[in-house]
Amino acid sequence: MRKLGTIDLEILHLAINENGTFNETNLENSELKRLGVGKLLDSLATLKDRKMISLNSNGSFSITELAKEILWSKSIPTWGKILRLLHIKSCNIGQIENILKISRNEIIEEIEKLRKNQLVLMSPQRIEDKVVKVYEILPEGIIKIDKTETEGFGNTEFGEVKQDVEILSVIELIKKEIQDTQLEQPKKDSIIQKLSTLKEKLEI
């Protein structure tokens, strides 16, 4: 897989949203304008050099098939697309749905499978007074997606979910939620310490 940075992803995502081709007006009306002209031109030139986008005669740009193969190919299973995306940036469900153009129900099903197999981690984060579930790839997930470069996606199997993995996930989630409460800090520390003790006693 060709490695993408977050700005590369934004530009290619813009192209996907504009049916494959975008122009200067599309760039100016997007979040990419925050980069400034110099940085944006450098990023476009780099993507063109890597054959991720092509320059059209009218000055617009088109995403290439090579770039589409990274995240938007029908030959890549949904779990593979999710891992590839999370390798570029951490995302919530809405962002994954928006970027990959896959149904929310399918994403939730696949990402739960990845989480239960310790390939991704869900972390609740407070964004604008709301707690949002944000997913990030774990080292095991990076290993899994790197393996597909040589072995393909067809031979990948997911193991049985261990119960202690689920217990650990719940404990960590409770810890994070306690930190976001209005309890006094000593009380928070006391509860978190008890959860840590429980985790140690369970030997997980």
XYZ file of C-alpha atoms in Angstrom:
204
model
C 0.000 0.000 0.000
C 1.243 3.480 -0.806
C 1.620 5.411 2.449
C -0.581 8.469 2.841
C -0.343 11.412 5.213
C -3.380 13.154 6.646
C -3.204 15.976 4.077
C -2.868 13.430 1.254
C -5.990 11.745 2.593
C -7.912 15.034 2.703
C -7.060 15.818 -0.918
C -7.962 12.350 -2.185
C -11.157 12.385 -0.128
C -12.068 15.711 -1.745
C -11.559 14.097 -5.146
C -13.831 11.185 -4.196
C -16.507 13.622 -2.984
C -16.307 15.510 -6.306
C -16.792 12.352 -8.403
C -13.088 11.949 -9.049
C -12.138 15.422 -10.266
C -11.613 18.664 -8.365
C -10.481 22.185 -9.189
C -9.239 25.350 -7.516
C -12.757 26.366 -6.486
C -13.333 23.025 -4.761
C -10.072 23.479 -2.852
C -10.987 27.010 -1.778
C -14.375 25.834 -0.507
C -12.858 22.991 1.508
C -11.008 22.792 4.825
C -7.782 22.472 2.837
C -7.657 26.241 2.325
C -6.312 26.506 5.884
C -2.969 25.162 4.608
C -2.180 28.222 2.532
C -1.302 28.290 -1.164
C 2.347 27.207 -0.804
C 1.702 24.151 1.342
C -1.282 23.102 -0.756
C 0.655 23.361 -4.030
C 3.494 21.310 -2.530
C 1.030 18.616 -1.442
C -0.623 18.502 -4.876
C 2.766 18.292 -6.587
C 3.842 15.439 -4.316
C 0.643 13.483 -4.993
C 1.095 14.070 -8.723
C 4.712 12.846 -8.572
C 3.506 9.718 -6.747
C 0.877 9.200 -9.471
C -1.983 9.591 -6.988
C -3.559 12.451 -8.939
C -3.236 13.619 -12.534
C -3.349 17.178 -13.903
C -5.993 17.797 -16.560
C -5.705 20.213 -19.487
C -8.172 22.645 -17.871
C -6.124 22.893 -14.671
C -8.276 20.537 -12.615
C -7.004 17.362 -10.946
C -8.320 13.794 -11.063
C -7.717 10.953 -8.636
C -5.957 7.992 -10.271
C -6.890 4.323 -10.084
C -3.677 3.764 -8.123
C -4.928 6.082 -5.373
C -8.439 4.600 -5.397
C -6.945 1.178 -4.714
C -5.797 2.289 -1.258
C -9.158 2.929 0.421
C -11.921 2.782 -2.165
C -11.368 -0.460 -4.076
C -14.159 -3.051 -4.124
C -11.500 -5.765 -3.945
C -10.496 -4.754 -0.393
C -12.713 -6.030 2.456
C -14.280 -3.456 4.767
C -12.088 -4.431 7.729
C -9.006 -3.887 5.557
C -10.169 -0.427 4.498
C -10.861 0.493 8.130
C -7.402 -0.615 9.268
C -5.749 1.240 6.396
C -7.681 4.398 7.256
C -6.906 4.178 10.979
C -3.243 3.679 10.074
C -3.412 7.196 8.597
C -5.491 8.867 11.332
C -7.739 8.073 14.283
C -11.433 8.451 13.438
C -14.895 8.198 14.892
C -17.633 6.167 13.194
C -19.015 9.195 11.350
C -15.609 10.056 9.887
C -15.026 6.463 8.788
C -18.445 6.398 7.119
C -17.828 9.734 5.396
C -14.361 8.873 4.095
C -14.862 5.245 3.057
C -18.441 5.638 1.750
C -19.567 2.466 3.526
C -22.803 2.015 5.464
C -22.656 2.761 9.188
C -24.082 -0.648 10.119
C -21.377 -2.456 8.154
C -18.660 -0.291 9.708
C -19.936 -0.904 13.252
C -20.028 -4.667 12.668
C -16.518 -4.785 11.224
C -14.909 -2.389 13.684
C -16.296 -4.366 16.624
C -14.663 -7.464 15.160
C -11.371 -5.583 14.898
C -11.695 -4.222 18.432
C -12.468 -7.602 19.960
C -9.412 -9.055 18.222
C -7.213 -6.305 19.722
C -6.449 -4.694 16.353
C -8.054 -1.336 17.150
C -8.721 0.561 20.364
C -11.809 2.595 21.149
C -11.224 5.655 23.318
C -14.063 7.912 24.455
C -13.115 11.558 23.900
C -14.986 14.700 24.850
C -15.604 16.857 21.779
C -17.778 19.974 22.128
C -19.441 18.731 25.319
C -20.182 15.330 23.793
C -18.409 12.037 24.457
C -17.421 10.548 21.098
C -16.003 7.075 20.506
C -12.719 7.493 18.640
C -10.945 4.482 17.132
C -7.194 4.110 16.640
C -5.109 1.296 15.259
C -3.049 -0.818 17.666
C 0.407 -2.293 16.895
C -1.253 -5.668 16.238
C -3.489 -3.962 13.685
C -0.503 -2.466 11.899
C 1.103 -5.910 11.735
C -2.138 -7.388 10.385
C -2.552 -4.792 7.637
C 1.153 -4.939 6.709
C 0.836 -8.707 6.257
C -1.839 -8.222 3.628
C 0.747 -6.519 1.421
C 2.414 -9.873 0.819
C -0.297 -12.390 1.736
C -3.397 -10.601 0.456
C -6.702 -10.369 2.292
C -8.097 -13.809 1.475
C -6.063 -15.785 4.005
C -6.783 -13.544 6.969
C -8.678 -15.148 9.834
C -9.819 -13.616 13.089
C -9.358 -15.650 16.244
C -11.772 -16.304 19.060
C -12.344 -13.325 21.302
C -10.913 -13.787 24.755
C -13.181 -12.806 27.604
C -10.412 -10.999 29.452
C -9.950 -8.673 26.484
C -13.544 -7.524 26.875
C -13.159 -7.096 30.642
C -10.014 -5.002 30.164
C -11.788 -2.839 27.598
C -14.688 -2.200 29.987
C -12.335 -1.294 32.848
C -10.426 1.179 30.682
C -13.687 2.695 29.444
C -14.923 3.176 33.023
C -11.629 4.861 33.949
C -11.955 7.359 31.116
C -15.589 8.111 31.932
C -14.722 8.730 35.591
C -12.134 11.315 34.525
C -14.891 13.213 32.690
C -17.248 13.350 35.679
C -17.661 16.266 38.077
C -16.376 14.256 41.044
C -13.599 15.751 43.129
C -10.144 14.583 42.054
C -9.395 12.577 45.253
C -12.629 10.649 44.718
C -11.737 10.026 41.077
C -8.273 8.797 42.069
C -9.775 6.448 44.654
C -12.184 4.845 42.174
C -9.516 4.537 39.466
C -7.147 2.910 41.968
C -9.812 0.348 42.852
C -10.324 -0.433 39.175
C -6.568 -0.874 38.717
C -6.505 -3.236 41.707
C -9.374 -5.229 40.181
C -7.465 -5.445 36.905
C -4.390 -6.759 38.723
C -6.405 -9.354 40.652
C -7.912 -10.588 37.369
C -4.342 -10.848 36.015
C -5.162 -9.120 32.735
